[in-house]
PDB file of C-alpha atoms and ligand atoms in Angstrom:
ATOM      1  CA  UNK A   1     -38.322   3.576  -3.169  1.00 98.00           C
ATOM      2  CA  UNK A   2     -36.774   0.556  -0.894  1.00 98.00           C
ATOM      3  CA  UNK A   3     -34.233   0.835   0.635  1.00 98.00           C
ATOM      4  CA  UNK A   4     -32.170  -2.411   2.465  1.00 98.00           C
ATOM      5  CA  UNK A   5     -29.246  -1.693   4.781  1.00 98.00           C
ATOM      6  CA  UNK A   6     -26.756  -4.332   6.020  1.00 98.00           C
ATOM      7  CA  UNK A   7     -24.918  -3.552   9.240  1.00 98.00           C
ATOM      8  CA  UNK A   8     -23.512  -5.087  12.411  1.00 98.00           C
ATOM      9  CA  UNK A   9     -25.313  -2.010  14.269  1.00 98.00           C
ATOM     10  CA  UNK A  10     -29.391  -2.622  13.493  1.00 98.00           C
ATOM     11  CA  UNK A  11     -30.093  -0.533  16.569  1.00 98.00           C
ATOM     12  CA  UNK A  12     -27.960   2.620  15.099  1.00 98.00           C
ATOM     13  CA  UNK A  13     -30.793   3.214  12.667  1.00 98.00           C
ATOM     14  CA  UNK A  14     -33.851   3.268  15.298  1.00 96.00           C
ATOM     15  CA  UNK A  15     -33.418   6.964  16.546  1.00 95.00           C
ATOM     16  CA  UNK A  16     -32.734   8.923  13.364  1.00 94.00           C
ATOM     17  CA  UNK A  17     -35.142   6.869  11.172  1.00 95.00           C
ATOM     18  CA  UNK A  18     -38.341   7.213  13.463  1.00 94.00           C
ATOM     19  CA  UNK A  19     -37.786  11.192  13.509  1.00 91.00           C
ATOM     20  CA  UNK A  20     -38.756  14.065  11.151  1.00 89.00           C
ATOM     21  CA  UNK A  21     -38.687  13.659   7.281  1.00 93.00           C
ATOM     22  CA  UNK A  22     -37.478  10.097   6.645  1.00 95.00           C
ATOM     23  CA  UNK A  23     -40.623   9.403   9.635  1.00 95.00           C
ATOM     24  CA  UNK A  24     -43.263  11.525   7.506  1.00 95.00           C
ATOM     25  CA  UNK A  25     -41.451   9.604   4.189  1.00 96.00           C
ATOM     26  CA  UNK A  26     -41.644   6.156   5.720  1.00 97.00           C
ATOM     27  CA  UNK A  27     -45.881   6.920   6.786  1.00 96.00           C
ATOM     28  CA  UNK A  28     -46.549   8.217   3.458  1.00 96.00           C
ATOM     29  CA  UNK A  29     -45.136   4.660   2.136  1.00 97.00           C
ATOM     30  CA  UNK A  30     -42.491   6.846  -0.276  1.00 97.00           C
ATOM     31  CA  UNK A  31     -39.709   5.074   1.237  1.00 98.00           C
ATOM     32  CA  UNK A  32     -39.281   1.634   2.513  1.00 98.00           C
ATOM     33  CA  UNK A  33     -36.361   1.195   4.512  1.00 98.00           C
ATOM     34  CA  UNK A  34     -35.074  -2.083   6.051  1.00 98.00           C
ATOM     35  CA  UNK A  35     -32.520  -2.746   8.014  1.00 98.00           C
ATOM     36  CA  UNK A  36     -30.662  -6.381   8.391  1.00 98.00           C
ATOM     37  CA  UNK A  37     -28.695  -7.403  10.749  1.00 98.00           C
ATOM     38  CA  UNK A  38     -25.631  -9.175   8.830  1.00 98.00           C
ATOM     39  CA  UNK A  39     -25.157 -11.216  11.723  1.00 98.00           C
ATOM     40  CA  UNK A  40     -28.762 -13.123  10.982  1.00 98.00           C
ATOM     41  CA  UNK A  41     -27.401 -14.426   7.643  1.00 98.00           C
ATOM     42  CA  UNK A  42     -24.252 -16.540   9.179  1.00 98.00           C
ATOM     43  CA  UNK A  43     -24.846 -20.442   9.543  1.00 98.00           C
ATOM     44  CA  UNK A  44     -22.527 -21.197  12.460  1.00 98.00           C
ATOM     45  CA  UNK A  45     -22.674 -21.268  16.084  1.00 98.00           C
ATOM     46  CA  UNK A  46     -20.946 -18.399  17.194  1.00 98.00           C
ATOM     47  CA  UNK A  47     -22.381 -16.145  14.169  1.00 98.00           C
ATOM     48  CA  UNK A  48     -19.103 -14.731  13.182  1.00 98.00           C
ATOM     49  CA  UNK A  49     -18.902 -12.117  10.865  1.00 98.00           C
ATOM     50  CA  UNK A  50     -15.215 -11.366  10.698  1.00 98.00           C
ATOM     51  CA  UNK A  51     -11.979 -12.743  10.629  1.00 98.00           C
ATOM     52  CA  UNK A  52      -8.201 -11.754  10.654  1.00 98.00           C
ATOM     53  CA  UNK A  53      -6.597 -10.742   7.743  1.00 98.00           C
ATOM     54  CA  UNK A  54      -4.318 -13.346   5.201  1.00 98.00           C
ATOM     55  CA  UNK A  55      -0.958 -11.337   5.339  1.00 98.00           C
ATOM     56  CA  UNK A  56      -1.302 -10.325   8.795  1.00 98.00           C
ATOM     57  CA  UNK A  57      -1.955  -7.101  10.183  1.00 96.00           C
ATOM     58  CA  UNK A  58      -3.721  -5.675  12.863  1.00 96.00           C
ATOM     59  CA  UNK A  59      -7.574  -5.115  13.453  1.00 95.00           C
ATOM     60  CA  UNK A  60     -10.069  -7.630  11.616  1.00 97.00           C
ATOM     61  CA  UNK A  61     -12.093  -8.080   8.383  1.00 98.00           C
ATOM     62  CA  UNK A  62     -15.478  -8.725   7.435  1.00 98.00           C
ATOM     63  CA  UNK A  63     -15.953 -12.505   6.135  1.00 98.00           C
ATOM     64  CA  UNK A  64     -17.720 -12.420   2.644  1.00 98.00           C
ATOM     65  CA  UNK A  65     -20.184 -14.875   3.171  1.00 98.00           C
ATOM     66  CA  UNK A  66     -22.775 -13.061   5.241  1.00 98.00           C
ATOM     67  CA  UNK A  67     -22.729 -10.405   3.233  1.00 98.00           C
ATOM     68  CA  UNK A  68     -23.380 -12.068  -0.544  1.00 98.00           C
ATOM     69  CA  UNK A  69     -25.985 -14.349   1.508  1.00 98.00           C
ATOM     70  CA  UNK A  70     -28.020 -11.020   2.827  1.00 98.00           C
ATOM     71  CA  UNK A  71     -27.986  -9.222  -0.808  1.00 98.00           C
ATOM     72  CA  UNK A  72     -28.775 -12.396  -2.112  1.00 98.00           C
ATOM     73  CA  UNK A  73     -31.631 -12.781  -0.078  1.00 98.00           C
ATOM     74  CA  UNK A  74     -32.701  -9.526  -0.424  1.00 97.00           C
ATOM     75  CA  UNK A  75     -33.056  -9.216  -4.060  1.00 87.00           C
ATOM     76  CA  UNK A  76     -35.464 -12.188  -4.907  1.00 83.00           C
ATOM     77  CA  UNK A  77     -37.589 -10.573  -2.199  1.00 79.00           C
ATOM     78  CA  UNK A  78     -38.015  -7.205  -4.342  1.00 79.00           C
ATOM     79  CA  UNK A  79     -37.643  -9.307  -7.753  1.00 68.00           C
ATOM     80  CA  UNK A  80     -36.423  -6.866 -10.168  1.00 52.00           C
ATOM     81  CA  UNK A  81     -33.004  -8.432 -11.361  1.00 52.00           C
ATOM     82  CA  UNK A  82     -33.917  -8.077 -14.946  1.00 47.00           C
ATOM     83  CA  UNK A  83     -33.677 -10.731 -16.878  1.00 48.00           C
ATOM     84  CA  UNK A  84     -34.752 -13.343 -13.883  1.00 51.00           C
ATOM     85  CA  UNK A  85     -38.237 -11.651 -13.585  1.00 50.00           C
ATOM     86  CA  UNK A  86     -38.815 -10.379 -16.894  1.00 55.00           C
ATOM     87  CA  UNK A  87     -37.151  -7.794 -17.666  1.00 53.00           C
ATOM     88  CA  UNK A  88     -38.619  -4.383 -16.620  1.00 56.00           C
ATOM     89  CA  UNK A  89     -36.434  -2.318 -13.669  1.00 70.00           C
ATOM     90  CA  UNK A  90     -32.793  -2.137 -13.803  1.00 83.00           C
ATOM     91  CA  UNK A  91     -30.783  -4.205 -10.343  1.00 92.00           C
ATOM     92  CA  UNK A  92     -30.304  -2.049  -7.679  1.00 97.00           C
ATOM     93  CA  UNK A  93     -27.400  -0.395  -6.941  1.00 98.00           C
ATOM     94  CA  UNK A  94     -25.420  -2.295  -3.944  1.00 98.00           C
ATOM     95  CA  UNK A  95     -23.919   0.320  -2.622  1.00 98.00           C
ATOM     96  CA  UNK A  96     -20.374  -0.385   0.022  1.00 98.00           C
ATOM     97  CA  UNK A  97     -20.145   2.369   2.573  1.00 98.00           C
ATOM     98  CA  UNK A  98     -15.833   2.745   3.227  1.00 98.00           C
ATOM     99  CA  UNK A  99     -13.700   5.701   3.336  1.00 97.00           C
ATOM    100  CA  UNK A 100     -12.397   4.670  -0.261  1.00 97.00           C
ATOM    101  CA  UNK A 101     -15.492   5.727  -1.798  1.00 98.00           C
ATOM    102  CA  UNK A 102     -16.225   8.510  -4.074  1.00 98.00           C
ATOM    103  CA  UNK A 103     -16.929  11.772  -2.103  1.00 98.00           C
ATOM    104  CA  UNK A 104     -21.072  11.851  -1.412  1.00 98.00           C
ATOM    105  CA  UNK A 105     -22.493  15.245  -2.477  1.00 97.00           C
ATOM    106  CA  UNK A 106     -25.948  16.764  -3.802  1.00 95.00           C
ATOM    107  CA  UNK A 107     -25.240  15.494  -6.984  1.00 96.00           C
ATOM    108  CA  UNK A 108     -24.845  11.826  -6.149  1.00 98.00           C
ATOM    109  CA  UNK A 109     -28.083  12.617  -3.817  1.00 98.00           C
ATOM    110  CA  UNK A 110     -30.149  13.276  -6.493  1.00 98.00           C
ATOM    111  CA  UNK A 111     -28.798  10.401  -9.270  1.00 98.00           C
ATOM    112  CA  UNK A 112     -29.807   7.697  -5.869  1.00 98.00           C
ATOM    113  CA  UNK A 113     -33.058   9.703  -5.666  1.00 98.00           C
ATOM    114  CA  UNK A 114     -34.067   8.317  -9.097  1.00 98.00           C
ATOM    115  CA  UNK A 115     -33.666   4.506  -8.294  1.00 98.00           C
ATOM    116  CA  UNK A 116     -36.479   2.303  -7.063  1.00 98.00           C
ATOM    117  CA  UNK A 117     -34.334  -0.271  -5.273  1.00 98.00           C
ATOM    118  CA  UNK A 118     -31.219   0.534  -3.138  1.00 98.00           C
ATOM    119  CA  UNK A 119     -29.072  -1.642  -1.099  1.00 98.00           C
ATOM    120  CA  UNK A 120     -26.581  -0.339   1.379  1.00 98.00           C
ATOM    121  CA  UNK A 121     -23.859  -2.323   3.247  1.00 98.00           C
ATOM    122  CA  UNK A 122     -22.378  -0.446   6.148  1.00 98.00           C
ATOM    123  CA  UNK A 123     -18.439  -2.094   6.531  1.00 92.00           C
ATOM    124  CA  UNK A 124     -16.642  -2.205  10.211  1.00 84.00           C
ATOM    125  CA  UNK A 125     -13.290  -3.092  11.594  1.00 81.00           C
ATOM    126  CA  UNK A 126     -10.566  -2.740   9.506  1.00 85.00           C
ATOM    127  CA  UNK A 127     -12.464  -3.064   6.018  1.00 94.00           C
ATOM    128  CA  UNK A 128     -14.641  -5.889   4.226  1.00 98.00           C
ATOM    129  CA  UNK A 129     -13.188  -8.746   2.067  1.00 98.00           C
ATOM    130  CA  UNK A 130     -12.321  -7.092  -1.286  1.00 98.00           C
ATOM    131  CA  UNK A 131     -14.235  -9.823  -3.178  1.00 98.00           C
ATOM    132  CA  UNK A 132     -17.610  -8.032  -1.610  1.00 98.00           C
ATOM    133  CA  UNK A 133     -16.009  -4.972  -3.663  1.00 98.00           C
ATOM    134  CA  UNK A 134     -14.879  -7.015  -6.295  1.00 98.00           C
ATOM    135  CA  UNK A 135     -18.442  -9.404  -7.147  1.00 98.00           C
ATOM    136  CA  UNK A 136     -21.064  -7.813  -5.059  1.00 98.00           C
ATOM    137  CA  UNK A 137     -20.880  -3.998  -5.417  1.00 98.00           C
ATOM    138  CA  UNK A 138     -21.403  -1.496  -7.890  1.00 98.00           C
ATOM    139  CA  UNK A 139     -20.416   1.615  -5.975  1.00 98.00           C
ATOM    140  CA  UNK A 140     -18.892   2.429  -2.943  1.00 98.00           C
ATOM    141  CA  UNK A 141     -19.323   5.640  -1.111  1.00 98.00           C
ATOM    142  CA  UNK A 142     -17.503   8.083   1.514  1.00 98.00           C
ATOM    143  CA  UNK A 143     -19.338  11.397   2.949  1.00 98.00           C
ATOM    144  CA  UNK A 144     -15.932  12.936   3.791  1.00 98.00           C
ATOM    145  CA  UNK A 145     -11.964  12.859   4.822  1.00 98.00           C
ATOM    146  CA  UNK A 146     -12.491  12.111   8.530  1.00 98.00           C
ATOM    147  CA  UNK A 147     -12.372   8.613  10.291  1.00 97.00           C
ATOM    148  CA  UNK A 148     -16.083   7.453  11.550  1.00 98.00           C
ATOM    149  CA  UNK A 149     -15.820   3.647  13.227  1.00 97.00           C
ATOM    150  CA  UNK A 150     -17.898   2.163  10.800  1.00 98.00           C
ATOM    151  CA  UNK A 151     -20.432   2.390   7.680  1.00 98.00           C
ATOM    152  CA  UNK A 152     -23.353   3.180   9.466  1.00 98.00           C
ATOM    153  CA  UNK A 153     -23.578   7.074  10.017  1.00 98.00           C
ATOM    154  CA  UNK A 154     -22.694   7.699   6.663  1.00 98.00           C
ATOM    155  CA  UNK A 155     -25.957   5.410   5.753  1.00 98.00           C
ATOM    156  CA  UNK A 156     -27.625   7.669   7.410  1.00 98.00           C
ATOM    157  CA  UNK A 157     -26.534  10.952   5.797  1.00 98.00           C
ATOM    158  CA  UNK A 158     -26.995   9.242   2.602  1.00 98.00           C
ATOM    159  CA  UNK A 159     -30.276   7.630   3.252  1.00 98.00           C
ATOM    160  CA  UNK A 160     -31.368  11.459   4.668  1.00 97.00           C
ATOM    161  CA  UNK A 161     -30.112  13.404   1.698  1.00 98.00           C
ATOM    162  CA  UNK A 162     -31.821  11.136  -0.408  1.00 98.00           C
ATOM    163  CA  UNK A 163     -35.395  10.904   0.891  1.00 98.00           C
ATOM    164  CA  UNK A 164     -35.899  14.350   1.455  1.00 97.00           C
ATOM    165  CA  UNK A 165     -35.472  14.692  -2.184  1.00 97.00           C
ATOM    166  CA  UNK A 166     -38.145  12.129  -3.139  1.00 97.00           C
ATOM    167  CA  UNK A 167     -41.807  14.005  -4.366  1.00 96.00           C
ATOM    168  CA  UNK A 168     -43.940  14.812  -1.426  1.00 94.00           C
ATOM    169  CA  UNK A 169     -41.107  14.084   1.159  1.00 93.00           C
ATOM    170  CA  UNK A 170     -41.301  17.826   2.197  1.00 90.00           C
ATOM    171  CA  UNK A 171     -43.971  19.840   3.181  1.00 77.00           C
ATOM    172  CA  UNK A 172     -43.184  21.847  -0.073  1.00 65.00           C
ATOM    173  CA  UNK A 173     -41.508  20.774  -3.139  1.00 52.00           C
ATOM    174  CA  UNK A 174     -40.205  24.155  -3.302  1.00 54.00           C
ATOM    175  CA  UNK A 175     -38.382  23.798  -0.590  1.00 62.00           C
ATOM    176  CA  UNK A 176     -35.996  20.848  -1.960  1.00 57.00           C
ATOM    177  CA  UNK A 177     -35.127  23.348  -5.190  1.00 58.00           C
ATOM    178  CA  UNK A 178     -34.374  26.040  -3.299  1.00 54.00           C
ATOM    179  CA  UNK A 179     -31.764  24.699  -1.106  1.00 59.00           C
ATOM    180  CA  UNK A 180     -27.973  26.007  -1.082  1.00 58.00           C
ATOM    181  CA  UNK A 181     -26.554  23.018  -2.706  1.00 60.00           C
ATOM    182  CA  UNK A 182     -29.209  23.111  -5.402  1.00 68.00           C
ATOM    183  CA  UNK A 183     -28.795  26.907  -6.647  1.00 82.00           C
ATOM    184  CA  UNK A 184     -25.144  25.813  -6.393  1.00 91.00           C
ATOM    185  CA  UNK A 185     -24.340  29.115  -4.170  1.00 97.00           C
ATOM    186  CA  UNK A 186     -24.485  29.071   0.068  1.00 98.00           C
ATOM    187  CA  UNK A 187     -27.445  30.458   1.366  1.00 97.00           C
ATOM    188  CA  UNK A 188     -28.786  34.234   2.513  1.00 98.00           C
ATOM    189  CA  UNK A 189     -28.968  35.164   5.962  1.00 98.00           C
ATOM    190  CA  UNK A 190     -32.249  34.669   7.333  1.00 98.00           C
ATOM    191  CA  UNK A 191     -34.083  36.532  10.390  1.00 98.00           C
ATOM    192  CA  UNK A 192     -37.295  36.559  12.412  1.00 98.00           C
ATOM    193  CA  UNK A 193     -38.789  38.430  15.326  1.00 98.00           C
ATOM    194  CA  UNK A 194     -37.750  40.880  16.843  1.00 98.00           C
ATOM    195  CA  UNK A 195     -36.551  43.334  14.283  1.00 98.00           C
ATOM    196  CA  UNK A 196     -34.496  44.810  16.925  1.00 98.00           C
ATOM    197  CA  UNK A 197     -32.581  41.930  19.180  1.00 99.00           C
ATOM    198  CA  UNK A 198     -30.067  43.368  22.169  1.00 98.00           C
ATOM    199  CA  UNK A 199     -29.562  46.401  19.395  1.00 98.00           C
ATOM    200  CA  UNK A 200     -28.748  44.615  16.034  1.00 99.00           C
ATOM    201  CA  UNK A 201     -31.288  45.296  13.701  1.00 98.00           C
ATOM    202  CA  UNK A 202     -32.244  43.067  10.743  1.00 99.00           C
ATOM    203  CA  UNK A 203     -31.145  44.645   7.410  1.00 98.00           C
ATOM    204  CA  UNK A 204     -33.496  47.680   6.733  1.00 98.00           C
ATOM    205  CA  UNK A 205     -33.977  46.100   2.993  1.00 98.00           C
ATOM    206  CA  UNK A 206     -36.163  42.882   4.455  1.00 98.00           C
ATOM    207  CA  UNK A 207     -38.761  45.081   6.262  1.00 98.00           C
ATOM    208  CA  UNK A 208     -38.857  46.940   3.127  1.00 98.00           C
ATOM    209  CA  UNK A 209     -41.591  45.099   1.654  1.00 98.00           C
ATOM    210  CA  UNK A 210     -39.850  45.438  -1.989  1.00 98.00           C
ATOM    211  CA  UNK A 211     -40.027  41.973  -2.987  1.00 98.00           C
ATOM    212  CA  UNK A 212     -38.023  42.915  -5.667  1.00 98.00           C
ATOM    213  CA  UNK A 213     -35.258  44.446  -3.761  1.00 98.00           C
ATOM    214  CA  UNK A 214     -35.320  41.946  -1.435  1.00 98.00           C
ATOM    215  CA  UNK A 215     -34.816  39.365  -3.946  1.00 98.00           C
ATOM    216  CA  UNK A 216     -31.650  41.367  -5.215  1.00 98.00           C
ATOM    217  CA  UNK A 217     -29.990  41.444  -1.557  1.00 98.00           C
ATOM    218  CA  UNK A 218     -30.380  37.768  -0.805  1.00 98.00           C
ATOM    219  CA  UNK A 219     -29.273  37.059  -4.614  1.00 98.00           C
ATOM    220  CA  UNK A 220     -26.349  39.234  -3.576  1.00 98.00           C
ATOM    221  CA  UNK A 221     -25.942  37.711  -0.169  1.00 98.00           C
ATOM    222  CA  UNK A 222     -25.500  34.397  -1.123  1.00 98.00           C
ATOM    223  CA  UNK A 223     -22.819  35.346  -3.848  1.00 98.00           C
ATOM    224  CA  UNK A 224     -20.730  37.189  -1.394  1.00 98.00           C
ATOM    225  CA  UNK A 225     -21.104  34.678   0.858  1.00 98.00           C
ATOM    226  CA  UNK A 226     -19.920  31.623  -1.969  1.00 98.00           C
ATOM    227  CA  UNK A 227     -17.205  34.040  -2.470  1.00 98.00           C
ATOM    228  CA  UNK A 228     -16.122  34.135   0.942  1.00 98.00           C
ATOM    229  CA  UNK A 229     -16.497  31.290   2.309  1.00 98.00           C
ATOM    230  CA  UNK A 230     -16.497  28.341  -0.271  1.00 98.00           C
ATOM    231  CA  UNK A 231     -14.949  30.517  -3.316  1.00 97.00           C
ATOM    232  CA  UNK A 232     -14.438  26.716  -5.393  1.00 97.00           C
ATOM    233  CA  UNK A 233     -18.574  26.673  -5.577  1.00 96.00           C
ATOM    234  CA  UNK A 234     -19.164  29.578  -8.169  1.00 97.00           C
ATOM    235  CA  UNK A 235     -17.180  27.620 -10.614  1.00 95.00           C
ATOM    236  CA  UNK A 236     -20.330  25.586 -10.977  1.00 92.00           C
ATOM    237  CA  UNK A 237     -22.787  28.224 -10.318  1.00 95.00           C
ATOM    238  CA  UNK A 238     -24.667  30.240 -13.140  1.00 95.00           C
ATOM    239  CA  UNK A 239     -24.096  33.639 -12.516  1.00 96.00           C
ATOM    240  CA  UNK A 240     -25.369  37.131 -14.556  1.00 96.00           C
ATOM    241  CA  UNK A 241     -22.708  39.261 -15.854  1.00 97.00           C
ATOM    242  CA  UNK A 242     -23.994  41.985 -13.588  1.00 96.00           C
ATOM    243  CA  UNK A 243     -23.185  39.099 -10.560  1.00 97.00           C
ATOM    244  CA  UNK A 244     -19.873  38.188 -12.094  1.00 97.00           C
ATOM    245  CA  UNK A 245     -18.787  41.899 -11.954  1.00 97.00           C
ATOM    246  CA  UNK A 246     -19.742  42.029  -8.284  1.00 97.00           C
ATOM    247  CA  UNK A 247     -17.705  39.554  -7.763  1.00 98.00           C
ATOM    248  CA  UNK A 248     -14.717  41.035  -9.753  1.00 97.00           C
ATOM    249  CA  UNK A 249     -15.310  44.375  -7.531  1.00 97.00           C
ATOM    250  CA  UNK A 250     -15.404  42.245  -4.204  1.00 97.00           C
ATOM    251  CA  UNK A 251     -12.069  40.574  -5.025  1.00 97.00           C
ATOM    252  CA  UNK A 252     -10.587  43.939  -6.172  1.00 97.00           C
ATOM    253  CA  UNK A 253     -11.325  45.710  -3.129  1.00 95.00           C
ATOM    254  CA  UNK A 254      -9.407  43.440  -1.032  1.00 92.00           C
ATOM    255  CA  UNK A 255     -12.593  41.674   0.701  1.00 88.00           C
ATOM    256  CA  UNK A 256     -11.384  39.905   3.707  1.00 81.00           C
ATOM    257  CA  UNK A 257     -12.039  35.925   4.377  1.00 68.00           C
ATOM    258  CA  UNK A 258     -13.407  36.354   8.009  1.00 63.00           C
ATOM    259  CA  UNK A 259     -16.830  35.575   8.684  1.00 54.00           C
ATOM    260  CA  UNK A 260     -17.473  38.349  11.112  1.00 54.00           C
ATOM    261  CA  UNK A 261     -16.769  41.309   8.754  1.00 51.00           C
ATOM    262  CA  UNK A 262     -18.956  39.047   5.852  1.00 54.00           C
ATOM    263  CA  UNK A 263     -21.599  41.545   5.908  1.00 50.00           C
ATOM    264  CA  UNK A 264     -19.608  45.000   5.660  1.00 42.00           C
TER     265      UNK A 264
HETATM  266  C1  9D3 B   1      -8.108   4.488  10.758  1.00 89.06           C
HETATM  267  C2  9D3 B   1      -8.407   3.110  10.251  1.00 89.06           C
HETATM  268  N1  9D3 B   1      -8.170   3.092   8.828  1.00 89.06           N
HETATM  269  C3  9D3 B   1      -6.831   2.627   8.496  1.00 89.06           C
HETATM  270  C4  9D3 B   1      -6.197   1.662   9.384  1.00 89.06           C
HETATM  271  C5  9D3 B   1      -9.135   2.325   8.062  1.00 89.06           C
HETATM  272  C6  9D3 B   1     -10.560   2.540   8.342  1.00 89.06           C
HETATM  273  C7  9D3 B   1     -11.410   1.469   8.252  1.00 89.06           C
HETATM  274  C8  9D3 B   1     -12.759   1.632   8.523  1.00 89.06           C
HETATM  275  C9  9D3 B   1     -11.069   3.778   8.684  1.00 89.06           C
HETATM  276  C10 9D3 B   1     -12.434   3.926   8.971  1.00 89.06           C
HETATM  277  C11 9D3 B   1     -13.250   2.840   8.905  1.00 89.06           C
HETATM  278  C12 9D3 B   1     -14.688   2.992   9.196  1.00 89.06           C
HETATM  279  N2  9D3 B   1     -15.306   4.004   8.331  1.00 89.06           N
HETATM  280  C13 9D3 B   1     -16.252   3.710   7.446  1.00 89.06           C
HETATM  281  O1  9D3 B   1     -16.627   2.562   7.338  1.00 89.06           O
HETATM  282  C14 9D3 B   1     -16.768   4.757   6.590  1.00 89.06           C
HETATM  283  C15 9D3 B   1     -16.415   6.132   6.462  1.00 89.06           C
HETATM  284  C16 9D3 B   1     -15.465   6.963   7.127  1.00 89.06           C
HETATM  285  O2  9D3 B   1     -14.724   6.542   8.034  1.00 89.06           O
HETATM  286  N3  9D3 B   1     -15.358   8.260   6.747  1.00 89.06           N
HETATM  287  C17 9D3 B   1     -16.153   8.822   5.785  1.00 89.06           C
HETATM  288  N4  9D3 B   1     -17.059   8.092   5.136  1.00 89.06           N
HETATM  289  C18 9D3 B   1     -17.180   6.777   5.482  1.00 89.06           C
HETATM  290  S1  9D3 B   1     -18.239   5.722   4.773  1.00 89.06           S
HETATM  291  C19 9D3 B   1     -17.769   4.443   5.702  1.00 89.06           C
END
């Protein structure tokens, strides 16, 4: 997979991108990642990228220009537009990075996973000119309802979701299918060493050796933790009758919401 990013903020990517799984990715030449500078692909002296805004209004706005000029530039360089090289490989996806963007989650993960080209344009200031939105991009993305100062961190989550999830990314591939987001329920609790730490024990059940029984608890674990903490997620999740009932019971018996009594 390649993957281009445009941003103001080259230097963001450095830290993240030579650590850990998007590292072992990039070595393994799984994922290509290259970052732009959208400053490079302005013509005038002063290299602006932004302007003020027609109507008025405070803060600025990205200039169009630099950023059809880097995608432009970009996708001759990885040639598959179709039609242009013969066909083959669908365009990439030029995906805008802005707060108005449809909510990132696993699922969206997983449909980027699947592409061979991506290209990512992280927006700052105030917003990008809309005809970037209008002619240039085919999605545009938000990982949440806070206020970050600019595209580039959610690039990041994205581009880290994303690789991990590409074949031989993790040191297991059963790790990526068993994550919390992919059973669609929140995770069991986990422990190590010592079985005994300033006098709380770990669950009797997980020294057990039962692998069966063991399987049940964490099974049951998760659910009541879904339930309890993120009760929308077991819409989506597939659940046994015997698990729906369990879940009936906890709601009958009153089961409070607060973490710290999760496990009673
Ligand atoms: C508070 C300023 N806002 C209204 C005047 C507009 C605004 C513009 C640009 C708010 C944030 C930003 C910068 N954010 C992003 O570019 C961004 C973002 C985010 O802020 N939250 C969650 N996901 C994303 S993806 C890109």
């Amino acid at each position: 997979m390649r993957i281009d990013i445009l941003t103001l903020f080259p230097d963001m990517f450095q830290g993240p991108f030579s650590q850990s799984i998007i590292k072992r990715a990039s070595d393994r030449d799984l994922v290509n990642i290259v970052i732009h500078n959208i400053r490079d692909y302005t013509h005038d002296r002063h290299h602006v990228v932004d302007d003020y805004p027609y109507g008025g209004g405070a803060g600025m706005v990205l200039k169009p220009a630099p950023i059809f000029q880097a995608v432009e530039s970009i996708k001759p360089e990885t040639g598959h537009q179709g039609e242009a090289t013969g066909g083959g490989a669908s365009a990439a996806p030029v995906i805008l990075l802005t707060p108005q963007g449809r909510l990132f989650c696993q699922g969206i993960a997983q449909e980027i996973a699947k592409c061979h080209h991506l290209i990512l344009i992280c927006g700052r200031y105030e917003g990008v000119d809309e005809r970037v939105r209008d002619y240039l991009v085919t999605d545009e993305i938000s990982i949440g309802d806070y206020v970050l100062s600019g595209g580039e961190l959610a690039a990041m989550v994205i581009v880290d979701a994303v690789v991990r999830l590409l074949p031989g990314a993790l040191g297991s591939d059963a790790s990526a299918l068993d994550d919390s987001h992919a059973t669609g329920l929140l995770e069991y609790p986990h422990y190590t060493r010592p079985p005994v730490y300033r006098g709380w024990a770990v669950p009797e059940v997980l020294l057990s050796g039962d692998h069966a029984r063991i399987a049940k608890w964490r099974r049951e674990q998760a659910i009541l933790r879904t339930l309890r903490r993120r009760p929308g997620l077991l819409e989506e999740a597939t659940l046994s009758e015997e698990e729906r009932q369990l879940i009936s019971k906890t709601e009958q018996s009153g089961f409070s919401m607060s973490s710290s009594s999760e496990q009673e």
